Amino acid sequence: MVQSKEITKLENSAVKLTVTVDKKDVRSEYNDLVGKYSKSIQIPGFRKGKVPVEVMERKFGDALKEETLGHIMEHAIQEILEDESFEKENKPLPYSTPQVLDEPKVDLDSDLTFSVTYDILPEVKVGPWKGLEVEIPQVSVEKADIDRELEEIRDRNSLVLDKDEKAAAAKNDVVTINYCELDDEGVPEPGTERQDFVFTLGTGGNIYKLDDEITGMKKGETRDVTKQYADDFEDPVLAGKTKKLRVTLTALKEKKLPDLDDDLAQDVNEKFKTLNDLKKDIQDRLEKNLENQLRNRKTNAILEKVLEKTPITLPESMVRLELDARMRNLARRFNVPEEQLVQIFSAGGKGMDEVMDEWRPDAEKALKSRLIVETLMKDLNLEATDEEADKEMEQMAENSGATIEEIKKYYDNENMKEYLKEDIKEKKLFDLMFAESKFKKGEKKNYLDLIQNNG
């Protein structure tokens, strides 16, 4: 069907595909369509299936040509894209729908030429990635980090008991509150009421951050408070706002922490015989986590350096897909529908276009980094074997406490083995990049700051 095709490069990783279809194929497609309809269409004065072609064309000629055009363009593009000789780099992205330029007209006595545009995978010529120098913070697991983990374990294994009726709320108490927002007249705002909300005082585990205001309250007491929130407050709905709130303390409990001894260690897991066993396990886990965090720091630092010397033009469809995915992930994290998330941003004075513009730089950086990684893995011919995948699964089983059979079943049932192989290829790539890089010691940081990305 396709007589000729021509690719023209456009801006922003897009192309124009111009296709010419032989007039014989145009006529054949048109005749087939007329023949099909002539067998089923009913026109007054003619029996079904006996409508003359000239009558069909007189009444429906333009519509028949329009449908012919649609069929030809669809079949021609499909033919081109399925042709193994058609360059892979000129094929459209899966989420980029070809757009027709200057809607063509069908002339049954002439070849048909039409053009479509679509986004393609960006061309990536990776800049220098060897001999780079990056700075990595100096971090180690300290006794304070282990002690903090132990206190969290004590907290999880604590008993929660009612406090004396006359006792005041204090840090680490478990409080139950009713609250609502108030208008300027002190009247509750409809839809803001919340009943029986429970959290531990001093943790900030509440939307309005009312810990300080609740401290000192007694069971049954009600307080009206005014809170002013900074412009960079974590909740965009409250950022830069002043809120009047009414809070009632309905229940007050305190935690009785267990002693830090061998009994606690055995309660945590029967594999621990002594408190020292538990401490050793915590230290091993934190050091493994630190190793992973520092590896991520190294990876990101190197990729940022490479990105500086690797110009990449992203197609808008790719960026939009990434932004939409981030929106869905955020909605899942907050366990709300996307429409409600839009309303939350709107209540904070931001439209979705503004939110997307704020997210865009980080989304583009992530996409470009991913393209660099994929290009290097291809250029370096990195592969992952089944044996390497099996070895990786064995390591997962050892680290997680699951059986190797359970791990393999997951990867087999979910068809995840190819993703695992991609991870292995990435590890190989980053090991190569580490070996070719120079790491200099940065400033000293504590473990918690590193994990929480505080600098």
XYZ file of C-alpha atoms in Angstrom:
455
model
C 0.000 0.000 0.000
C 2.739 2.467 0.961
C 4.467 3.860 -2.090
C 6.922 6.069 -0.197
C 7.587 7.498 3.251
C 9.726 10.340 4.535
C 10.777 11.287 8.070
C 11.414 14.920 8.986
C 12.910 15.747 12.370
C 11.022 18.374 14.383
C 11.733 20.194 17.632
C 11.175 18.656 21.074
C 11.918 15.068 20.010
C 9.082 14.883 17.492
C 9.011 13.845 13.837
C 6.791 14.341 10.824
C 6.042 11.184 8.857
C 4.920 11.901 5.275
C 3.338 8.942 3.493
C 2.303 8.466 -0.125
C -0.166 5.717 -1.072
C -0.505 4.562 -4.688
C -3.712 5.674 -6.398
C -4.514 2.044 -7.255
C -4.665 1.217 -3.534
C -6.768 4.316 -2.895
C -9.260 3.236 -5.581
C -9.235 -0.364 -4.313
C -9.952 0.697 -0.713
C -12.760 2.962 -1.897
C -14.319 0.273 -4.097
C -14.176 -2.277 -1.272
C -15.980 0.155 1.032
C -18.665 0.945 -1.565
C -19.142 -2.764 -2.206
C -19.572 -3.483 1.469
C -22.194 -0.816 2.002
C -24.064 -1.591 -1.212
C -24.881 -5.028 0.185
C -26.404 -3.736 3.402
C -27.654 -0.178 2.903
C -31.345 0.514 2.321
C -32.481 3.453 0.172
C -36.146 4.087 -0.663
C -36.940 2.839 -4.131
C -34.274 0.127 -4.112
C -34.181 -3.356 -2.624
C -31.594 -4.066 0.042
C -28.290 -4.964 -1.629
C -29.442 -3.691 -5.007
C -28.516 -0.019 -4.711
C -26.546 1.092 -7.816
C -23.035 2.338 -7.160
C -23.722 5.688 -8.826
C -26.667 6.267 -6.460
C -24.510 5.377 -3.476
C -21.817 7.794 -4.609
C -24.301 10.578 -5.331
C -25.858 10.384 -1.865
C -22.851 9.409 0.255
C -19.770 10.197 -1.842
C -18.105 12.636 0.591
C -18.732 10.367 3.591
C -17.388 7.342 1.715
C -14.215 9.223 0.799
C -13.757 10.370 4.410
C -14.074 6.800 5.683
C -11.732 5.587 2.930
C -9.182 8.175 4.032
C -9.382 6.982 7.640
C -8.890 3.339 6.638
C -5.960 4.123 4.341
C -4.125 6.245 6.892
C -4.632 3.666 9.632
C -3.459 0.753 7.465
C -0.536 2.687 5.972
C 0.822 3.796 9.338
C 0.391 0.289 10.734
C 2.245 -1.151 7.737
C 5.147 1.255 8.224
C 5.450 0.767 11.994
C 5.311 -3.033 11.707
C 7.988 -3.057 9.016
C 11.188 -4.351 10.635
C 13.269 -2.129 8.358
C 11.648 1.028 9.763
C 14.176 2.629 12.112
C 13.355 2.012 15.767
C 14.423 5.532 16.719
C 11.707 6.936 14.419
C 8.854 4.932 15.904
C 6.328 6.777 18.100
C 6.379 6.514 21.860
C 3.658 4.116 23.090
C 1.733 6.994 24.645
C 2.136 9.413 21.706
C -0.814 9.316 19.297
C 0.044 10.420 15.729
C -1.664 13.693 14.837
C -2.762 14.340 11.241
C -1.468 17.524 9.620
C -3.659 19.453 7.147
C -6.471 16.916 6.720
C -5.945 15.541 3.171
C -8.680 14.907 0.623
C -9.195 11.711 -1.339
C -8.859 12.009 -5.124
C -9.650 8.630 -6.632
C -7.499 9.362 -9.680
C -4.361 10.479 -7.799
C -1.875 9.169 -5.277
C -2.755 10.078 -1.695
C -0.154 11.938 0.354
C -0.648 12.741 4.031
C 1.512 13.655 7.034
C 1.326 12.873 10.740
C 3.425 14.082 13.660
C 4.273 12.203 16.831
C 6.805 12.131 19.654
C 9.776 9.777 19.558
C 12.320 8.648 22.115
C 14.827 11.481 22.588
C 18.237 11.102 21.033
C 20.779 10.753 23.826
C 24.513 11.182 23.402
C 25.854 10.660 26.900
C 28.483 13.140 27.975
C 31.698 12.250 29.847
C 31.062 9.824 32.710
C 34.591 8.722 33.565
C 36.963 10.551 35.866
C 34.225 12.530 37.594
C 34.841 13.802 41.120
C 31.964 13.926 43.579
C 31.726 14.706 47.267
C 30.047 12.278 49.634
C 29.186 13.086 53.285
C 30.918 11.213 56.084
C 28.365 9.280 58.104
C 28.521 6.395 60.532
C 26.082 4.588 62.778
C 26.547 5.869 66.341
C 25.358 4.670 69.742
C 22.679 7.388 69.706
C 21.196 5.874 66.550
C 20.951 2.447 68.152
C 19.497 3.948 71.329
C 16.847 5.772 69.293
C 15.830 2.517 67.633
C 15.631 0.831 71.015
C 13.347 3.576 72.323
C 11.077 3.107 69.317
C 10.952 -0.617 70.074
C 10.066 0.154 73.703
C 7.337 2.492 72.506
C 5.848 -0.165 70.220
C 5.839 -2.665 73.082
C 4.440 -0.266 75.690
C 1.195 -0.588 77.652
C -1.309 2.257 77.259
C -3.216 3.025 80.485
C -5.738 5.683 81.504
C -4.214 8.636 83.347
C -5.683 10.081 86.493
C -8.842 12.109 85.812
C -7.152 15.287 87.102
C -3.850 14.757 85.272
C -2.685 17.177 82.589
C -1.674 16.083 79.113
C 2.085 15.786 78.689
C 4.533 14.761 76.013
C 4.256 11.087 74.945
C 0.705 10.790 76.291
C -1.874 9.248 73.968
C -4.675 11.785 73.526
C -8.112 11.593 71.929
C -9.570 14.864 70.698
C -12.564 16.360 68.921
C -11.816 19.452 66.880
C -13.177 21.841 64.264
C -12.284 25.094 62.559
C -14.035 28.318 63.626
C -15.061 31.336 61.573
C -14.346 34.932 62.631
C -17.429 34.865 64.881
C -16.315 31.703 66.650
C -18.900 29.515 64.910
C -17.781 26.021 63.767
C -17.112 25.803 60.039
C -19.308 23.070 58.454
C -17.378 20.057 57.208
C -14.307 20.679 59.394
C -15.447 18.658 62.405
C -13.441 15.575 63.417
C -14.391 13.236 66.259
C -12.246 10.855 68.305
C -8.913 11.612 66.653
C -6.090 9.752 68.438
C -2.368 10.542 68.375
C 0.696 10.635 70.626
C 1.385 14.091 71.997
C 4.703 15.537 70.893
C 4.940 13.595 67.619
C 3.163 16.155 65.431
C 0.880 13.381 64.265
C -2.059 15.692 63.538
C -2.911 17.935 60.597
C -2.981 21.225 62.507
C 0.108 20.505 64.690
C -1.761 21.157 67.933
C 0.714 19.425 70.246
C 1.775 22.555 72.157
C -1.819 23.780 72.512
C -3.044 20.455 73.893
C -0.142 20.064 76.349
C -1.442 20.899 79.816
C -5.108 20.279 78.998
C -7.169 17.944 81.177
C -9.710 15.357 80.144
C -13.004 17.030 79.238
C -11.423 20.457 78.746
C -12.145 22.568 75.627
C -9.864 25.273 74.230
C -10.188 27.753 71.368
C -6.797 28.382 69.784
C -5.421 30.445 66.913
C -2.639 28.997 64.787
C -0.624 30.805 62.130
C 1.131 28.614 59.571
C 4.326 29.488 57.707
C 4.295 29.983 53.946
C 6.347 26.797 53.520
C 4.211 24.673 55.874
C 4.093 21.020 54.801
C 0.329 21.051 54.143
C -0.379 23.314 51.113
C -3.949 23.884 52.345
C -2.685 25.482 55.564
C 0.496 27.123 54.267
C 0.458 30.881 54.905
C -2.973 30.711 56.590
C -4.240 31.581 60.081
C -6.787 29.174 61.572
C -9.035 29.388 64.607
C -9.706 25.970 66.102
C -11.769 24.482 68.920
C -10.259 21.429 70.584
C -11.808 19.154 73.198
C -9.698 16.554 75.005
C -11.980 13.519 75.381
C -9.509 10.858 76.568
C -6.023 10.845 78.077
C -3.756 7.844 78.392
C -0.093 7.340 79.247
C 2.392 4.803 78.047
C 4.174 2.413 80.381
C 7.416 1.508 78.659
C 8.962 -1.937 79.248
C 12.410 -2.230 80.766
C 15.317 -2.369 78.364
C 16.483 -5.903 79.138
C 16.802 -9.442 77.796
C 13.057 -10.055 78.254
C 12.254 -7.215 75.869
C 14.677 -8.602 73.289
C 13.021 -12.016 73.488
C 9.565 -10.419 73.141
C 10.693 -8.667 69.965
C 11.842 -11.916 68.345
C 12.598 -15.340 69.694
C 15.874 -15.377 67.769
C 17.251 -12.824 70.254
C 18.435 -14.331 73.524
C 19.886 -11.176 75.038
C 19.583 -7.417 74.723
C 23.019 -7.377 73.111
C 21.706 -9.672 70.369
C 18.970 -7.141 69.647
C 21.455 -4.252 69.628
C 23.724 -6.122 67.224
C 20.804 -6.770 64.883
C 19.822 -3.083 64.971
C 23.390 -1.999 64.225
C 23.652 -4.403 61.279
C 20.339 -3.176 59.875
C 21.240 0.503 60.234
C 24.655 -0.014 58.657
C 23.084 -1.836 55.722
C 20.596 0.981 55.314
C 23.406 3.529 55.507
C 25.330 1.638 52.832
C 22.287 1.786 50.544
C 21.715 5.463 51.250
C 25.319 6.370 50.482
C 25.182 4.311 47.300
C 22.115 6.286 46.235
C 23.958 9.522 47.041
C 26.884 8.448 44.880
C 24.590 7.417 42.037
C 22.627 10.665 42.073
C 25.771 12.794 42.356
C 27.388 11.097 39.350
C 24.218 11.274 37.252
C 23.894 14.987 38.000
C 27.442 15.533 36.733
C 26.750 13.523 33.577
C 23.460 15.328 33.058
C 25.259 18.682 33.026
C 27.138 17.557 29.885
C 24.292 15.624 28.239
C 21.715 17.789 26.470
C 18.377 15.991 26.169
C 15.185 17.387 24.679
C 12.187 15.681 26.232
C 8.921 15.337 24.292
C 5.956 16.899 26.062
C 4.010 13.608 26.055
C 6.780 11.959 28.092
C 6.871 14.769 30.641
C 3.092 14.839 30.916
C 2.959 11.086 31.528
C 5.522 11.446 34.339
C 3.603 14.327 35.923
C 0.327 12.380 35.751
C 2.034 9.382 37.383
C 3.264 11.604 40.224
C -0.244 12.900 40.702
C -1.631 9.350 40.944
C 1.110 8.309 43.375
C 0.429 11.304 45.617
C -3.291 10.513 45.643
C -2.522 6.907 46.619
C -0.163 8.048 49.362
C -2.846 10.248 50.906
C -5.505 7.636 50.129
C -7.785 10.122 48.361
C -9.218 10.294 44.822
C -7.279 12.475 42.377
C -10.279 14.817 42.127
C -10.116 15.451 45.877
C -6.392 16.139 45.639
C -7.148 18.772 42.988
C -9.650 20.356 45.387
C -7.064 20.383 48.168
C -4.571 22.234 45.975
C -7.302 24.637 44.860
C -8.225 25.362 48.471
C -4.587 26.275 49.015
C -4.775 28.787 46.183
C -3.017 26.695 43.532
C -4.419 25.460 40.251
C -3.184 22.180 38.787
C -1.217 23.981 36.073
C 0.731 25.802 38.773
C 1.313 22.582 40.712
C 2.512 20.793 37.572
C 4.869 23.676 36.779
C 6.400 23.292 40.247
C 6.816 19.541 39.766
C 8.125 19.806 36.211
C 11.872 20.449 36.893
C 12.175 17.418 39.169
C 10.153 15.262 36.757
C 12.334 16.284 33.808
C 15.502 15.612 35.783
C 14.277 12.117 36.704
C 13.367 11.333 33.087
C 16.690 12.553 31.727
C 18.606 10.548 34.330
C 16.626 7.453 33.369
C 17.409 7.974 29.677
C 21.122 8.331 30.463
C 21.083 5.074 32.427
C 19.224 3.182 29.680
C 21.521 4.560 26.981
C 24.690 3.605 28.857
C 23.422 0.092 29.589
C 22.742 -0.340 25.880
C 26.042 1.223 24.756
C 28.023 -0.945 27.192
C 26.083 -4.107 26.234
C 25.254 -4.860 29.855
C 23.199 -8.008 30.396
C 21.807 -10.009 33.314
C 21.631 -13.800 33.225
C 19.098 -16.136 34.827
C 21.857 -17.316 37.156
C 22.480 -13.758 38.338
C 18.755 -13.266 38.883
C 18.606 -16.476 40.949
C 21.550 -15.326 43.041
C 19.863 -11.967 43.640
C 16.694 -13.723 44.783
C 18.701 -15.866 47.177
C 20.150 -12.706 48.700
C 16.660 -11.239 49.029
C 15.465 -14.335 50.831
C 18.402 -14.159 53.245
C 17.819 -10.475 53.998
C 14.038 -10.660 54.341
C 13.666 -13.915 56.226
C 11.417 -15.329 53.488
C 12.156 -18.654 51.818
C 13.786 -18.759 48.399
C 10.682 -20.567 47.126
C 8.461 -17.657 48.231
C 10.718 -15.114 46.528
C 10.886 -17.093 43.280
C 7.126 -17.632 43.284
C 6.566 -13.880 43.538
C 8.870 -13.110 40.621
C 7.446 -15.922 38.509
C 3.758 -15.239 39.220
C 4.010 -11.492 38.787
C 6.231 -11.722 35.691
C 8.689 -9.538 37.546
C 11.873 -11.363 36.618
C 12.647 -9.007 33.739
C 12.383 -6.047 36.098
C 14.799 -7.809 38.429
C 17.229 -8.271 35.551
C 16.982 -4.567 34.764
C 17.911 -3.827 38.371
C 20.927 -6.120 38.082
C 22.041 -4.378 34.883
C 21.713 -1.015 36.628
C 23.842 -2.220 39.529
C 26.504 -3.331 37.061
C 26.409 0.063 35.396
C 26.698 1.989 38.658
C 29.550 -0.262 39.831
C 31.380 0.629 36.618
C 30.662 4.316 37.116
C 31.840 4.162 40.741
C 35.058 2.487 39.656
C 35.685 5.285 37.151
C 34.867 8.104 39.607
C 36.718 9.852 42.377
C 34.969 10.262 45.694
C 36.190 12.855 48.132
C 35.095 13.133 51.738
C 32.419 15.709 52.389
C 31.268 17.203 55.662
C 30.364 14.975 58.573
C 26.670 14.316 59.057
C 24.700 12.268 61.500
C 22.813 9.191 60.387
C 19.310 10.560 61.009
C 19.898 13.710 58.941
C 21.163 11.635 56.026
C 18.201 9.258 56.133
C 15.718 12.126 56.334
C 17.570 14.000 53.546
C 18.262 16.970 55.791
C 21.187 18.278 53.796
